[in-house]
């Protein structure tokens, strides 16, 4: 699936609750097709071409998301994490393989419904995040960081 395909197929599906675009070649422009997806609860966009601009669009168009997989989108940074931190219903977030850092991880701690966070293979995430999550984010139940796995308390 490409931007063109998404822009042609998605806009009419306004009551869609789950959208799986795993490994699709969809960029920030294709996300414009999500304008009417107010009911979307689960979005899978692992391995795409999403940047911080696209993360901002996702948040703007899909405020009811509960699960969001943006893994393997190397154009996502802490700016995208700040956008995602406004999704108050989010319970699962995958940012594996992105350019998020310890700062972005700290910003996500405000998501009190978040139970699962994956930030594996993110070079900017260090042991500082591990310590912070252990002490400041008791609501998390599963965290994947690089080769670490933090078990529930």
PDB file of N, CA and C in Angstrom, residues 5 18 28 30 36 54 62 86 91 99-100 104 112 118 153:
ATOM      1  N   UNK A   5      -2.735   4.742  -2.644  1.00  0.00           N
ATOM      2  CA  UNK A   5      -3.743   3.743  -2.308  1.00  0.00           C
ATOM      3  C   UNK A   5      -4.508   4.098  -1.050  1.00  0.00           C
ATOM      4  N   UNK A  18     -10.083  -0.322  13.464  1.00  0.00           N
ATOM      5  CA  UNK A  18      -8.746  -0.909  13.393  1.00  0.00           C
ATOM      6  C   UNK A  18      -8.208  -0.748  11.977  1.00  0.00           C
ATOM      7  N   UNK A  28       3.842  10.703   5.578  1.00  0.00           N
ATOM      8  CA  UNK A  28       3.027  11.740   6.218  1.00  0.00           C
ATOM      9  C   UNK A  28       1.885  12.203   5.315  1.00  0.00           C
ATOM     10  N   UNK A  30       0.196  10.398   3.128  1.00  0.00           N
ATOM     11  CA  UNK A  30      -0.864   9.392   3.148  1.00  0.00           C
ATOM     12  C   UNK A  30      -1.720   9.483   4.394  1.00  0.00           C
ATOM     13  N   UNK A  36     -11.017  11.586   8.685  1.00  0.00           N
ATOM     14  CA  UNK A  36     -12.353  11.222   9.166  1.00  0.00           C
ATOM     15  C   UNK A  36     -12.366   9.987  10.066  1.00  0.00           C
ATOM     16  N   UNK A  54       3.830  13.410  10.545  1.00  0.00           N
ATOM     17  CA  UNK A  54       2.791  12.385  10.464  1.00  0.00           C
ATOM     18  C   UNK A  54       2.241  12.021  11.828  1.00  0.00           C
ATOM     19  N   UNK A  62      -6.972  11.157  14.938  1.00  0.00           N
ATOM     20  CA  UNK A  62      -7.361   9.897  15.584  1.00  0.00           C
ATOM     21  C   UNK A  62      -7.175   9.980  17.104  1.00  0.00           C
ATOM     22  N   UNK A  86      -0.229  13.168  23.900  1.00  0.00           N
ATOM     23  CA  UNK A  86      -1.555  13.772  24.079  1.00  0.00           C
ATOM     24  C   UNK A  86      -2.684  12.756  23.873  1.00  0.00           C
ATOM     25  N   UNK A  91      -3.110   2.691  25.422  1.00  0.00           N
ATOM     26  CA  UNK A  91      -2.700   1.628  26.344  1.00  0.00           C
ATOM     27  C   UNK A  91      -1.448   0.904  25.852  1.00  0.00           C
ATOM     28  N   UNK A  99      13.938   7.309  16.517  1.00  0.00           N
ATOM     29  CA  UNK A  99      15.001   8.160  17.059  1.00  0.00           C
ATOM     30  C   UNK A  99      14.585   8.810  18.384  1.00  0.00           C
ATOM     31  N   UNK A 100      13.699   8.154  19.111  1.00  0.00           N
ATOM     32  CA  UNK A 100      13.300   8.649  20.423  1.00  0.00           C
ATOM     33  C   UNK A 100      14.487   8.555  21.381  1.00  0.00           C
ATOM     34  N   UNK A 104      12.175  11.862  25.233  1.00  0.00           N
ATOM     35  CA  UNK A 104      10.890  11.439  24.684  1.00  0.00           C
ATOM     36  C   UNK A 104      10.221  10.381  25.546  1.00  0.00           C
ATOM     37  N   UNK A 112      -1.285   7.857  31.524  1.00  0.00           N
ATOM     38  CA  UNK A 112      -1.576   7.005  32.676  1.00  0.00           C
ATOM     39  C   UNK A 112      -2.319   5.725  32.314  1.00  0.00           C
ATOM     40  N   UNK A 118       7.145  -0.081  23.935  1.00  0.00           N
ATOM     41  CA  UNK A 118       8.297  -0.711  23.281  1.00  0.00           C
ATOM     42  C   UNK A 118       9.157   0.368  22.638  1.00  0.00           C
ATOM     43  N   UNK A 153       6.151  -4.627  38.532  1.00  0.00           N
ATOM     44  CA  UNK A 153       6.586  -4.560  39.937  1.00  0.00           C
ATOM     45  C   UNK A 153       5.932  -5.622  40.788  1.00  0.00           C
TER      46      UNK A 153
END
